[in-house]
Short mmCIF file of C-alpha atoms in Angstrom, two decimals:
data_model
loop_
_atom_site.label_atom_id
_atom_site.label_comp_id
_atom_site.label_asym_id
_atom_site.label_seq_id
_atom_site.Cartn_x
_atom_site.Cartn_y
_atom_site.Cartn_z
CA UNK A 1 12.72 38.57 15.88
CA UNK A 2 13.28 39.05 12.23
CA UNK A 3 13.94 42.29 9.84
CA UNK A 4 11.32 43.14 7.69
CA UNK A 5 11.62 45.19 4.12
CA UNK A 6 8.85 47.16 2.99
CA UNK A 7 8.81 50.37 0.63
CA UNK A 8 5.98 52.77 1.38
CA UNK A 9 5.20 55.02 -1.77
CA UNK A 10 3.50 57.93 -1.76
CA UNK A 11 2.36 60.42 -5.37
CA UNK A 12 3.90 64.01 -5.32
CA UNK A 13 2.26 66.29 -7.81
CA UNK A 14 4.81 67.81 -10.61
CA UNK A 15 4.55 71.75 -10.47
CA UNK A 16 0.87 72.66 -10.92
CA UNK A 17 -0.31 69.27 -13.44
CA UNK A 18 -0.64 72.07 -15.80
CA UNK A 19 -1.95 69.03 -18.43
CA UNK A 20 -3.75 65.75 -17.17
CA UNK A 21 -0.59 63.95 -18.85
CA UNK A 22 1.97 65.65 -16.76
CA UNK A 23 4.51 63.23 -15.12
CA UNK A 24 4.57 62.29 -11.28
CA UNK A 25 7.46 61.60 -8.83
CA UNK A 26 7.35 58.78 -7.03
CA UNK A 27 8.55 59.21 -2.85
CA UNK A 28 9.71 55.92 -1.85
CA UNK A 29 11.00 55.26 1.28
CA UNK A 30 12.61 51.50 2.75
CA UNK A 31 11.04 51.38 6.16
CA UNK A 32 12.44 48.64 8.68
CA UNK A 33 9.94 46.93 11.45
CA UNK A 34 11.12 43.80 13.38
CA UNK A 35 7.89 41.24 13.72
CA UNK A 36 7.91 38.20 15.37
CA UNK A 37 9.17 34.86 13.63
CA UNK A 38 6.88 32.94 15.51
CA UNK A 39 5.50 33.00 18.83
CA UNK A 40 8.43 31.12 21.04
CA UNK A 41 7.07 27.87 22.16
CA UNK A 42 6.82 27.13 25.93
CA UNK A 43 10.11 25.71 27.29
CA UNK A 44 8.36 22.89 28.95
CA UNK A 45 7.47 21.66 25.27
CA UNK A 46 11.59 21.23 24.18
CA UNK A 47 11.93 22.62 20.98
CA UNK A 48 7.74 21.22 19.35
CA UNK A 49 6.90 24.43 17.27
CA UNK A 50 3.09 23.19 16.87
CA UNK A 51 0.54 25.54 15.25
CA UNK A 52 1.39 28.81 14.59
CA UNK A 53 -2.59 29.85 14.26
CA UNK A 54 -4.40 26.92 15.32
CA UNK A 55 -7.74 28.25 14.73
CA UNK A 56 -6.52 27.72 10.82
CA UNK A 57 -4.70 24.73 11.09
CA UNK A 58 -1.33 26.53 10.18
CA UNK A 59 2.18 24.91 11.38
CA UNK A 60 4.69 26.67 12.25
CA UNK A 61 6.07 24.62 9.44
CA UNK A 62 3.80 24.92 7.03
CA UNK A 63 4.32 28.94 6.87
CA UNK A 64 7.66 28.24 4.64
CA UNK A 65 6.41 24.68 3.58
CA UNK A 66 3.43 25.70 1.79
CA UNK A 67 2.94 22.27 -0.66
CA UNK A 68 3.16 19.95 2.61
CA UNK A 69 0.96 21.68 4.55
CA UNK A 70 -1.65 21.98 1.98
CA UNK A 71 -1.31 18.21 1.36
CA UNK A 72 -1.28 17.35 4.68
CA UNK A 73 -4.13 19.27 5.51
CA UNK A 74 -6.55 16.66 3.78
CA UNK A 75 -4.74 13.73 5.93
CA UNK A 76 -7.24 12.13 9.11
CA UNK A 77 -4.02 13.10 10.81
CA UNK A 78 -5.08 16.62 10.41
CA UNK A 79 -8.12 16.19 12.52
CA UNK A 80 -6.98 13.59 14.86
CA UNK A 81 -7.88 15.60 17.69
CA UNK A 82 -11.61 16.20 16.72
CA UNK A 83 -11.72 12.80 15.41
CA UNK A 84 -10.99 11.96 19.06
CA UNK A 85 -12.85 14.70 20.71
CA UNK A 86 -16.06 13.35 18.81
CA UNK A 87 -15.78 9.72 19.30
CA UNK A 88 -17.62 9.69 22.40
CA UNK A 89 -15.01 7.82 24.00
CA UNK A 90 -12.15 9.88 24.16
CA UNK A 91 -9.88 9.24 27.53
CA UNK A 92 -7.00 11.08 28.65
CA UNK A 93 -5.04 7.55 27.85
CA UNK A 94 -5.72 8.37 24.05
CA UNK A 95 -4.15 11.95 23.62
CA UNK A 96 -0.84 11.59 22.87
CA UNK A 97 -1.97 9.70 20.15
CA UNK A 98 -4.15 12.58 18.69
CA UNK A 99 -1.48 15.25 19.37
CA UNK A 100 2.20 16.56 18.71
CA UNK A 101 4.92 15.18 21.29
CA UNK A 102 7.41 12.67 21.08
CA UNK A 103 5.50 9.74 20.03
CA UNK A 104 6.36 8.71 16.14
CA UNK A 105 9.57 10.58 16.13
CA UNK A 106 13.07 10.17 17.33
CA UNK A 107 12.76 12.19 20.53
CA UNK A 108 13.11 9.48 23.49
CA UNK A 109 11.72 12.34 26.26
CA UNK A 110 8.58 11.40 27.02
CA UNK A 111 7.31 14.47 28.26
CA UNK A 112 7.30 17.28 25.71
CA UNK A 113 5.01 18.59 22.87
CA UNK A 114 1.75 18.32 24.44
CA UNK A 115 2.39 16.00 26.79
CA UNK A 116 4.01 18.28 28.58
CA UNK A 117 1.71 21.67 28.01
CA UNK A 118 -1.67 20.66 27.17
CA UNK A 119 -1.90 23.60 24.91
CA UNK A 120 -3.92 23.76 21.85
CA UNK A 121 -0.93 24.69 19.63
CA UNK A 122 -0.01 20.73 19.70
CA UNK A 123 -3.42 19.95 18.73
CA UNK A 124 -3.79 16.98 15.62
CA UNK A 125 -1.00 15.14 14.38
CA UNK A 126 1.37 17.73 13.05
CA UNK A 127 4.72 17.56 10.93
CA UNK A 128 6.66 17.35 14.20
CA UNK A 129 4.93 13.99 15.13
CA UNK A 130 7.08 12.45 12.74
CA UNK A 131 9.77 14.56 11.93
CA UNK A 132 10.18 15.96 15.72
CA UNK A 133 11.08 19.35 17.09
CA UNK A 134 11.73 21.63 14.24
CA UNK A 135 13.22 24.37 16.36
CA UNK A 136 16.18 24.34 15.62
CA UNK A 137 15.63 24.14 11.70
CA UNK A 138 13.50 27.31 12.01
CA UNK A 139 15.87 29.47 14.06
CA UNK A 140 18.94 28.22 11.34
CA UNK A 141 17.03 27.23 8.09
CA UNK A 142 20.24 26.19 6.93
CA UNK A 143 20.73 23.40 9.64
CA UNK A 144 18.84 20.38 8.15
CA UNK A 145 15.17 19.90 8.42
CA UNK A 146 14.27 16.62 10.76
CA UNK A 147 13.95 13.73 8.88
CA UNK A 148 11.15 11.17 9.36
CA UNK A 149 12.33 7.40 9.45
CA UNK A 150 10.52 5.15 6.97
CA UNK A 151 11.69 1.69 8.80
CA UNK A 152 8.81 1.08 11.45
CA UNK A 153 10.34 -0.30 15.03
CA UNK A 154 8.51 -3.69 15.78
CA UNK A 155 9.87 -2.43 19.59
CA UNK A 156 7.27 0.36 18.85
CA UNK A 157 10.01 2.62 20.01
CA UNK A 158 9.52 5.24 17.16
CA UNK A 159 7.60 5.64 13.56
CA UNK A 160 4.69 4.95 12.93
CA UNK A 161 4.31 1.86 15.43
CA UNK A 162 4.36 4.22 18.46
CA UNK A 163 0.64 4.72 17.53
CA UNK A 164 -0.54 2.43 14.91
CA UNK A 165 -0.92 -0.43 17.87
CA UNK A 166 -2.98 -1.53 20.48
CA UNK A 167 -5.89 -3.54 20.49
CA UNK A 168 -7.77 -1.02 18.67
CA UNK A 169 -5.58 -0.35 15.88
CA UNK A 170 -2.85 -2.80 16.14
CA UNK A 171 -1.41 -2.33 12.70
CA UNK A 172 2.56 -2.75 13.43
CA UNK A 173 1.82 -5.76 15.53
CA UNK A 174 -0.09 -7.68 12.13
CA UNK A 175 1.98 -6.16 9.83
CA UNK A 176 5.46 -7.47 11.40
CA UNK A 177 4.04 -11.27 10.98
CA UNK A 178 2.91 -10.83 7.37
CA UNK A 179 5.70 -11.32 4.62
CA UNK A 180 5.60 -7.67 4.21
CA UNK A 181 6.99 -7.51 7.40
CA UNK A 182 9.65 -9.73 6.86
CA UNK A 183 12.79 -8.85 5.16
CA UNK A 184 13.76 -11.45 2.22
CA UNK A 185 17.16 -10.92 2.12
CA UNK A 186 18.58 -12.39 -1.06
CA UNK A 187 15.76 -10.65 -3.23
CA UNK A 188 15.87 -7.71 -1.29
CA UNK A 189 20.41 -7.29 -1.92
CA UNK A 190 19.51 -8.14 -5.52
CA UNK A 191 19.27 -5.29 -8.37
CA UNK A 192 16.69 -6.90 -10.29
CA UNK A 193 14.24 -7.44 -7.41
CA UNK A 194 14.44 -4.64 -5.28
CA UNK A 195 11.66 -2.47 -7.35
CA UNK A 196 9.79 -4.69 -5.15
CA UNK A 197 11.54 -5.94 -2.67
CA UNK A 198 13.05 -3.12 -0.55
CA UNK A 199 12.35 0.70 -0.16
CA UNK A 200 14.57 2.57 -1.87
CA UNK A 201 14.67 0.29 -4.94
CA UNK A 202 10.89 0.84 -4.79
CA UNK A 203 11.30 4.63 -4.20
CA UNK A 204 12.91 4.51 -7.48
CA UNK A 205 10.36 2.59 -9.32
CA UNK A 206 8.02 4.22 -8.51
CA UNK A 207 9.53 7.93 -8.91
CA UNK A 208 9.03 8.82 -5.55
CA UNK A 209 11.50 11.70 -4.25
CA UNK A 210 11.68 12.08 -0.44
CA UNK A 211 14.29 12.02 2.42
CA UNK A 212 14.12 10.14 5.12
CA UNK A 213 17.02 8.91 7.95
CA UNK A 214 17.33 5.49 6.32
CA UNK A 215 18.45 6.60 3.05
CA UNK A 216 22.01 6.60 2.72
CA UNK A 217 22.13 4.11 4.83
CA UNK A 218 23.49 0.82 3.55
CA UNK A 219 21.25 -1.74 5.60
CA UNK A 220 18.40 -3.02 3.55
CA UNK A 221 14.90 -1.91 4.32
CA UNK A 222 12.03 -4.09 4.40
CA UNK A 223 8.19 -3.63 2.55
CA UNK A 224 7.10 -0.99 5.60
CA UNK A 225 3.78 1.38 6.12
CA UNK A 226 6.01 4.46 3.94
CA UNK A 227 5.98 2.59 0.87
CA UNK A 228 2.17 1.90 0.52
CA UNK A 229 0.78 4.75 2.27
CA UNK A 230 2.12 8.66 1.59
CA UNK A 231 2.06 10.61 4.95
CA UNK A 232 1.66 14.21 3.25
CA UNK A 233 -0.84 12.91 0.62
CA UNK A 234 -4.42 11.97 0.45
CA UNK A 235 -5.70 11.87 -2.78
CA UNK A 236 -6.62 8.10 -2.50
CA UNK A 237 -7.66 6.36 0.37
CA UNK A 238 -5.97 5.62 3.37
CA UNK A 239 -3.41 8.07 2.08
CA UNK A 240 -2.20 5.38 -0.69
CA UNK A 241 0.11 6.31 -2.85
CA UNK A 242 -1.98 4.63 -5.51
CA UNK A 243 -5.04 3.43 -6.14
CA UNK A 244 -6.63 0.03 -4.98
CA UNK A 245 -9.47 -0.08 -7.37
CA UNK A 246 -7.70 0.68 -10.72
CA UNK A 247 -8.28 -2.47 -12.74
CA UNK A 248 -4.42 -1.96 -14.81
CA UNK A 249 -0.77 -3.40 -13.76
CA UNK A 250 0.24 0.13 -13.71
CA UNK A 251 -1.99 1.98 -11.55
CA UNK A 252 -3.07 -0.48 -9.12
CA UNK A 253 -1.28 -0.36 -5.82
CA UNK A 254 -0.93 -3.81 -5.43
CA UNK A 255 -0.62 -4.84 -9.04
CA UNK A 256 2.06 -2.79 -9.44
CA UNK A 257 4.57 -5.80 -7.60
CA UNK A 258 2.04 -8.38 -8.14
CA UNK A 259 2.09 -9.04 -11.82
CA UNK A 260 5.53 -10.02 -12.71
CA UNK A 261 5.57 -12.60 -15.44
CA UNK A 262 1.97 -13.47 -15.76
CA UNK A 263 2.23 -13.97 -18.63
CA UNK A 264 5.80 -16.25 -20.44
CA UNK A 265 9.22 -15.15 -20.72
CA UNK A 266 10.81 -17.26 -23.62
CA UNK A 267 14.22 -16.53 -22.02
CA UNK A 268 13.59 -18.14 -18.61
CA UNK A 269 12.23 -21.13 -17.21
CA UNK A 270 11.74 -19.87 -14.05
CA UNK A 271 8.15 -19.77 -14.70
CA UNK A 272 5.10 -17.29 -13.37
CA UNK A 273 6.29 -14.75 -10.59
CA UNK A 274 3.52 -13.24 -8.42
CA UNK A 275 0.98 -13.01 -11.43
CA UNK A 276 -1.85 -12.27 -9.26
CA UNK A 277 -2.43 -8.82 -10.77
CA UNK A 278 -2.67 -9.84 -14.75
CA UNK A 279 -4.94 -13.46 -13.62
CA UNK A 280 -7.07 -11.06 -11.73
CA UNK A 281 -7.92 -9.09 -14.32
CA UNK A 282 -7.68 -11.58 -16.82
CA UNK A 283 -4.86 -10.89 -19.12
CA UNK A 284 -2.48 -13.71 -17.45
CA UNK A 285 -1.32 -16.58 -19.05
CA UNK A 286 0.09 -18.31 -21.81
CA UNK A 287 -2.77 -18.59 -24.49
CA UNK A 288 -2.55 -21.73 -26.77
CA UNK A 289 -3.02 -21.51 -30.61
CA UNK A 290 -6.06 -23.53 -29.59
CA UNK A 291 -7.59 -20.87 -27.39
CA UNK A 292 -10.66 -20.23 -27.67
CA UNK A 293 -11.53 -17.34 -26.10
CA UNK A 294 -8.28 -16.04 -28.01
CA UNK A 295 -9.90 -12.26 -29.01
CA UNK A 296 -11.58 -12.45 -24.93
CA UNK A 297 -10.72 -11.51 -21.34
CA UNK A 298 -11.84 -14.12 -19.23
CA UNK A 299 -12.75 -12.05 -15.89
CA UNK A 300 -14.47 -13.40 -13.10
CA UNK A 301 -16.22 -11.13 -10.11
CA UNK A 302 -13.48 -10.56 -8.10
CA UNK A 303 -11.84 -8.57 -11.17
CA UNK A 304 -14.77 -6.44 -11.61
CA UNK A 305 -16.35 -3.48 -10.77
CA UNK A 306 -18.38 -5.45 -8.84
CA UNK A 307 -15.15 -5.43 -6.54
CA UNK A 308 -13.96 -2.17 -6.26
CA UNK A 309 -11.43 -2.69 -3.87
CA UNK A 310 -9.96 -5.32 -6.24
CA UNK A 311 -7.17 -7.14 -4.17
CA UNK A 312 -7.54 -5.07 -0.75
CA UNK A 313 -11.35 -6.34 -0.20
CA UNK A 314 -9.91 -10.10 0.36
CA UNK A 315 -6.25 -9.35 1.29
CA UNK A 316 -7.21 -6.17 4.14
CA UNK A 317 -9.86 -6.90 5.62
CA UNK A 318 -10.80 -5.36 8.74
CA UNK A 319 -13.09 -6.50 11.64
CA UNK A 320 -13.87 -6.59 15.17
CA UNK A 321 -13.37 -9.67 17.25
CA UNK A 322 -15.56 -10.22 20.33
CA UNK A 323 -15.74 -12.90 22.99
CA UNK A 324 -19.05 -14.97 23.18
CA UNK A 325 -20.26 -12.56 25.54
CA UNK A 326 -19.85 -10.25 22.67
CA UNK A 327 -17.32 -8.01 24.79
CA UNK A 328 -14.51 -6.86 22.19
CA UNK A 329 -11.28 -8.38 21.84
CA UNK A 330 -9.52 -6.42 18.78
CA UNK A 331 -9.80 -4.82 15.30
CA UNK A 332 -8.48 -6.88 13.62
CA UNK A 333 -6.82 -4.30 10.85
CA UNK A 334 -6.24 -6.91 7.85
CA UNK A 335 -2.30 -5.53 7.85
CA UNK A 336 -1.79 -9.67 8.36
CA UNK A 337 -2.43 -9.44 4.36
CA UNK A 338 -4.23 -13.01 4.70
CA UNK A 339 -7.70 -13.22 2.53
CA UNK A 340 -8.88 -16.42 4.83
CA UNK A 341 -6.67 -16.37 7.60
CA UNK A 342 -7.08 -19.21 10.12
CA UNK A 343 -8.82 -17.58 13.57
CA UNK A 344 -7.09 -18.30 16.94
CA UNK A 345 -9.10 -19.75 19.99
CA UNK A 346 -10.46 -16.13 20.85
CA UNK A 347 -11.52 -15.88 16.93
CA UNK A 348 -8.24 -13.55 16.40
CA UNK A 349 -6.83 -13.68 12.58
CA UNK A 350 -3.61 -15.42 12.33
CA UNK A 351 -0.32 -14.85 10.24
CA UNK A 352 0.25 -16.97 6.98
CA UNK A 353 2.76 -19.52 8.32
CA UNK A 354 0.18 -20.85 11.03
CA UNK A 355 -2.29 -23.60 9.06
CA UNK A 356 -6.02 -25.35 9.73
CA UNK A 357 -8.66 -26.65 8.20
CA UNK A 358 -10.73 -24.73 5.83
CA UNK A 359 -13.54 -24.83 8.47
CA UNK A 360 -11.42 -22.97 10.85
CA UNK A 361 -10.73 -20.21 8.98
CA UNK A 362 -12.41 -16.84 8.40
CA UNK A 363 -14.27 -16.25 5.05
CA UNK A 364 -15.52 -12.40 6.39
CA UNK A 365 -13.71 -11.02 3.46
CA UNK A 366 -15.81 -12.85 0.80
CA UNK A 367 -18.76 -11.32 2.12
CA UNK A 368 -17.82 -7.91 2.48
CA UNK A 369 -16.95 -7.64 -1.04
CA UNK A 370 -20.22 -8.58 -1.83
CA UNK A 371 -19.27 -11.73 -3.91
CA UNK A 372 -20.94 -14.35 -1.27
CA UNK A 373 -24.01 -13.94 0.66
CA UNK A 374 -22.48 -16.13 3.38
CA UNK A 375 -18.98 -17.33 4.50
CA UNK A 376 -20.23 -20.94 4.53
CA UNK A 377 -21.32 -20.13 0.36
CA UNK A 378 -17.83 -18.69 -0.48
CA UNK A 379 -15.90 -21.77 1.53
CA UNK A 380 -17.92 -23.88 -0.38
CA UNK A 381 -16.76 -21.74 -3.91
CA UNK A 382 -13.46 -22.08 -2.82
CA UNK A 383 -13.42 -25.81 -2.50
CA UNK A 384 -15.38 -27.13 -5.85
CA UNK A 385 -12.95 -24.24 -7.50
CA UNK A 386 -9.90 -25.81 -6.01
CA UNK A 387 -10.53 -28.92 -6.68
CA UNK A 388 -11.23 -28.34 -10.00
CA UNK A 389 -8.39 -26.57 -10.80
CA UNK A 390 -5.99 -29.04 -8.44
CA UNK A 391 -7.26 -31.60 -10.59
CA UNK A 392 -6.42 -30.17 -14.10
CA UNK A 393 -3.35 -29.13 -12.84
CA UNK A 394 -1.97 -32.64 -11.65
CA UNK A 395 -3.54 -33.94 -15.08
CA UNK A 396 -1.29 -30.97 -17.19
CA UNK A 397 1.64 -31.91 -15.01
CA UNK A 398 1.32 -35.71 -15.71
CA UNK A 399 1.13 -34.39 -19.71
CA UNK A 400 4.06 -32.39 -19.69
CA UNK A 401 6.07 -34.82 -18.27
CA UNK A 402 5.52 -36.86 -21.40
CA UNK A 403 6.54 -34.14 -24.02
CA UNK A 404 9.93 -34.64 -25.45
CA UNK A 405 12.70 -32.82 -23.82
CA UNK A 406 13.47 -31.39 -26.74
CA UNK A 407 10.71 -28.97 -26.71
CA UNK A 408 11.86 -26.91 -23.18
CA UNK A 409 14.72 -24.65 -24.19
CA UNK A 410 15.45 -21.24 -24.00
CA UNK A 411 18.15 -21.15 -26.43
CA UNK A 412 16.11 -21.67 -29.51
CA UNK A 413 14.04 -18.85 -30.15
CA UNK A 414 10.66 -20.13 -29.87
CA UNK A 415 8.18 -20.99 -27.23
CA UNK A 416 6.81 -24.37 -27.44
CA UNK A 417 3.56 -25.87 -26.61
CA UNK A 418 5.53 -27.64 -23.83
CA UNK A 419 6.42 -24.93 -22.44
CA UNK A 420 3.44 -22.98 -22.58
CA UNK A 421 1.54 -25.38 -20.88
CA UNK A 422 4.45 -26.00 -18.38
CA UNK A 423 3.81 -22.55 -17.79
CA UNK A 424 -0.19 -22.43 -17.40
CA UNK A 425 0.41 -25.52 -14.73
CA UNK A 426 3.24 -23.28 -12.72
CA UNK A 427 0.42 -20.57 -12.24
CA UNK A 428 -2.49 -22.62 -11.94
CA UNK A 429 -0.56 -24.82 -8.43
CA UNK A 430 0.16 -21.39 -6.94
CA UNK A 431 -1.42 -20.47 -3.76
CA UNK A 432 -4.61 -18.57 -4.79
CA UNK A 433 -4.78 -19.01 -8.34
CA UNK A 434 -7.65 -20.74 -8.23
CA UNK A 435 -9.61 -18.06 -6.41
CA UNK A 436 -8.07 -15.13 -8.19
CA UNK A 437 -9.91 -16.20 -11.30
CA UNK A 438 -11.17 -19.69 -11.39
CA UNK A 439 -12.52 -19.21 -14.59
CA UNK A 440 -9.65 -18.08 -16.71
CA UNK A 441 -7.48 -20.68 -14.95
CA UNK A 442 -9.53 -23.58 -15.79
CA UNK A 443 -10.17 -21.63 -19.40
CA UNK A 444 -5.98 -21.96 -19.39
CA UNK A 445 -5.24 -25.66 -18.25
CA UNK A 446 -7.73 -27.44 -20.85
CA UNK A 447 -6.96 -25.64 -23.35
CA UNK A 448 -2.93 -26.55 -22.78
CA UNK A 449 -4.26 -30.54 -22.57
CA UNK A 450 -6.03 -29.77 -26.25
CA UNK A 451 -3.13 -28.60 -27.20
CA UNK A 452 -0.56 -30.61 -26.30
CA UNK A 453 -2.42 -33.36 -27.09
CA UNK A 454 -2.91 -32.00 -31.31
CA UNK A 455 0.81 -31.17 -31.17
CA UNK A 456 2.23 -33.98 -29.05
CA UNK A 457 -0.45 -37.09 -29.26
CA UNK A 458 -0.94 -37.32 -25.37
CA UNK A 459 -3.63 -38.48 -24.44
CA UNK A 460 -5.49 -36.86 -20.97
CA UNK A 461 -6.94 -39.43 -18.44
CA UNK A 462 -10.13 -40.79 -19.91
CA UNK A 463 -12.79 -39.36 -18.76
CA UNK A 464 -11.42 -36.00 -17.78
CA UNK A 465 -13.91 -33.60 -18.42
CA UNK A 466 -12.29 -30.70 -20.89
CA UNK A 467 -15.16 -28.67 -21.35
CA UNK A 468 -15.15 -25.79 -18.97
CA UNK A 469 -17.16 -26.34 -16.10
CA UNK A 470 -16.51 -22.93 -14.13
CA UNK A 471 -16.96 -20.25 -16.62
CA UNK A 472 -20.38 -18.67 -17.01
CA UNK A 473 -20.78 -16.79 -20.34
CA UNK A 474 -21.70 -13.39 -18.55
CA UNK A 475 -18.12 -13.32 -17.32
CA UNK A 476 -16.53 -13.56 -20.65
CA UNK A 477 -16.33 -10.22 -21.97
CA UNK A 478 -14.33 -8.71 -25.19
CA UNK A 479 -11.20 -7.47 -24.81
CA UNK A 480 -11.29 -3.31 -25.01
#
């Protein structure tokens, strides 16, 4: 139980109001109730608060936690359990998923929450499905709230991954085999990388402020579900902490990691570093005096409008296998991060570091997106694009390796043709580059061999076709 305050007041009248001015005494008096905190959860349930008016969606936590709740209310964890209840193939297998108990928290009973009561109050996916039993924090505020773990147990023993799996939504199990998934050590322990490289460095990048049970923690923490998606917020979809179809470096989920140096650094020759985001939209590169689309964006469709989803079309794709009797497999969620991943003998997407031949991989992305009427039409794009640019880039490399040595130093404050060029042929031989935007990446390479040929006198192969053979004139636009 808990004290209440309250003052009741009541008007006296002052001798007989002998004027409609006359003054009034106020009677005040403090009266005391005791009300109920909350209504005491069933022991069987060890220590999960749940709703405190279910019919309103109201936690028990949200009555002092008003912001969270509010955000949290727009989540699809909100109405997991109507989600489920209208699926039309809801099983008693599928509830602890869609309701408050130990799953996605530190608590290793298995029984509790709703589990154990099947009452209502556990309902949806509440605060205590990640944070777990908030008891004790409500009968002491000053003991410290639960904390929610950010790191995402590839055991599936807590987090997220205690849900997020399974053939139907087997997000943990992709995402632990993509590079996100795996921890990069030396990047990840060093200063300068770890806006992008490990949680808390990104936390701080990207100025976001929360606790969690990993955070003074020395170990270093991997790319996990917590830094792309915000658990209390759903303002974008997916509950993204930013958006996938801005078209700028700075408000684009993805772009916002992807688009370091695309575009030179005079004081390094370390070259292009995950420039997807700024070739994408074309702004990447290094432009030659020569250029001449030099006042122009070079942008092909997949930078457009055209493709909203920018980078997540290609890179999460999502899609249901089946068998040839058309009997389902998995979703595959995209959380594998591979565009055209090469398909398993069941037709199941596989991680990055497995390769096969272009005809055995899966081109579904390119026509979701809209791009490609056909995955046989965008495989064929792909190759005539890579080849292309393969080709100009061996015939830049060749080039460069005939410029003077002279010309590549960082020590005397200018940036040379030579390296400009060495540059445009780094980017152009990464993985991708030549679907990211063909056009602006062939646009790039001859206009390097023009120019290192006016400032150095070499020669390209004869024969090699400069003109460019990719770009269609609709999909050079000026520069806003």
């Amino acid at each position: 139980m808990r004290l209440v305050r309250y003052r009741r007041t009541g008007w006296l009248a002052a001798g007989a109001m002998f004027a409609l001015g006359a003054a009034a005494c106020v009677d005040e008096k403090t009266v005391e109730v005791e009300v109920p905190r909350w209504e005491e959860p069933p022991a069987a349930a060890v220590g999960f608060m749940g709703y405190s008016k279910q019919d309103q969606k109201l936690t028990v936590c949200g009555n002092c936690h008003v912001t969270m709740q509010s955000e949290w209310l727009g989540t699809g964890h909100a109405k997991a359990w109507q989600d489920l209840a209208g699926s039309g193939s809801a099983q008693k297998t599928c509830e602890p998923c869609h309701t408050t108990n130990s799953l996605g928290n530190e608590v290793t009973v298995e029984n509790v929450g709703w589990v154990a009561t099947g009452d209502k109050r556990y309902y949806d996916v509440q605060c205590e499905s990640c944070h777990g039993p908030g008891l004790e924090h409500v009968s002491a505020p000053d003991v410290k709230q639960p904390l929610a773990r950010v790191t995402v147990g590839t055991d599936l023993k807590f987090g997220c991954g205690e849900c997020h799996t399974g053939t139907h939504t087997p997000f943990v199990e992709e995402w632990s085999k993509s590079r996100h998934g795996q921890l990069r050590t030396s990047p990840a322990s060093r200063a300068e990388c770890q806006e992008c490289h490990e949680v808390r460095g990104i936390f701080k990048a990207w100025n976001v402020k929360a606790d969690y049970v990993e955070k003074e923690k020395a170990d270093l923490i991997y790319i996990t579900c917590a830094v792309c998606h915000d658990p209390h917020d759903a303002r974008n979809e997916g509950q993204l902490r930013f958006s996938i179809s801005d078209r700028t470096e700075g408000g684009n989920l993805c772009m916002k990691c992807h688009h370091k140096r695309g575009i030179p650094d005079p004081t390094t020759f370390r070259g292009p570093h995950s420039p997807e985001g700024p070739l994408l939209i074309g702004t990447g590169g290094w432009r030659p005096p020569g250029f001449e689309y030099a006042e122009q964006t070079i942008v092909g469709t997949h930078g457009t409008e055209r493709n909203p989803k920018l980078c997540a079309t290609c890179h999460v794709n999502s899609f249901d296998v089946t068998d040839k009797a058309g009997n389902f497999v998995v979703h595959a969620t995209g959380h594998l991060f591979e565009p055209i991943p090469c398909l398993d003998a069941q037709g199941k997407p596989q991680p990055g570091d497995v390769q096969c031949e272009l005809t055995q991989r899966s081109f579904k992305a390119c026509t979701a997106s809209g791009c490609h009427g056909t995955e046989n039409a965008a495989r064929s794009a792909f190759q005539v694009a890579r080849k292309r640019i393969d080709g100009l880039v061996a015939q830049l490399n060749a080039m460069v390796a005939k410029i003077p040595k002279s010309e590549f130093s960082t020590a005397d404050n200018r940036y040379t043709t030579g390296e400009g060029a060495l540059f445009n042929a780094q980017m152009g031989a990464m993985p991708g580059s030549h679907v990211h935007n063909p056009f602006l990446m062939e646009a790039l390479l001859t206009a390097s061999m023009k120019q290192v040929t006016r400032d150095y006198g070499i020669q390209a192969a004869p024969g090699l076709v400069l003109d460019n053979l990719l770009t269609p004139p609709l999909l050079v636009t000026a520069t806003q």
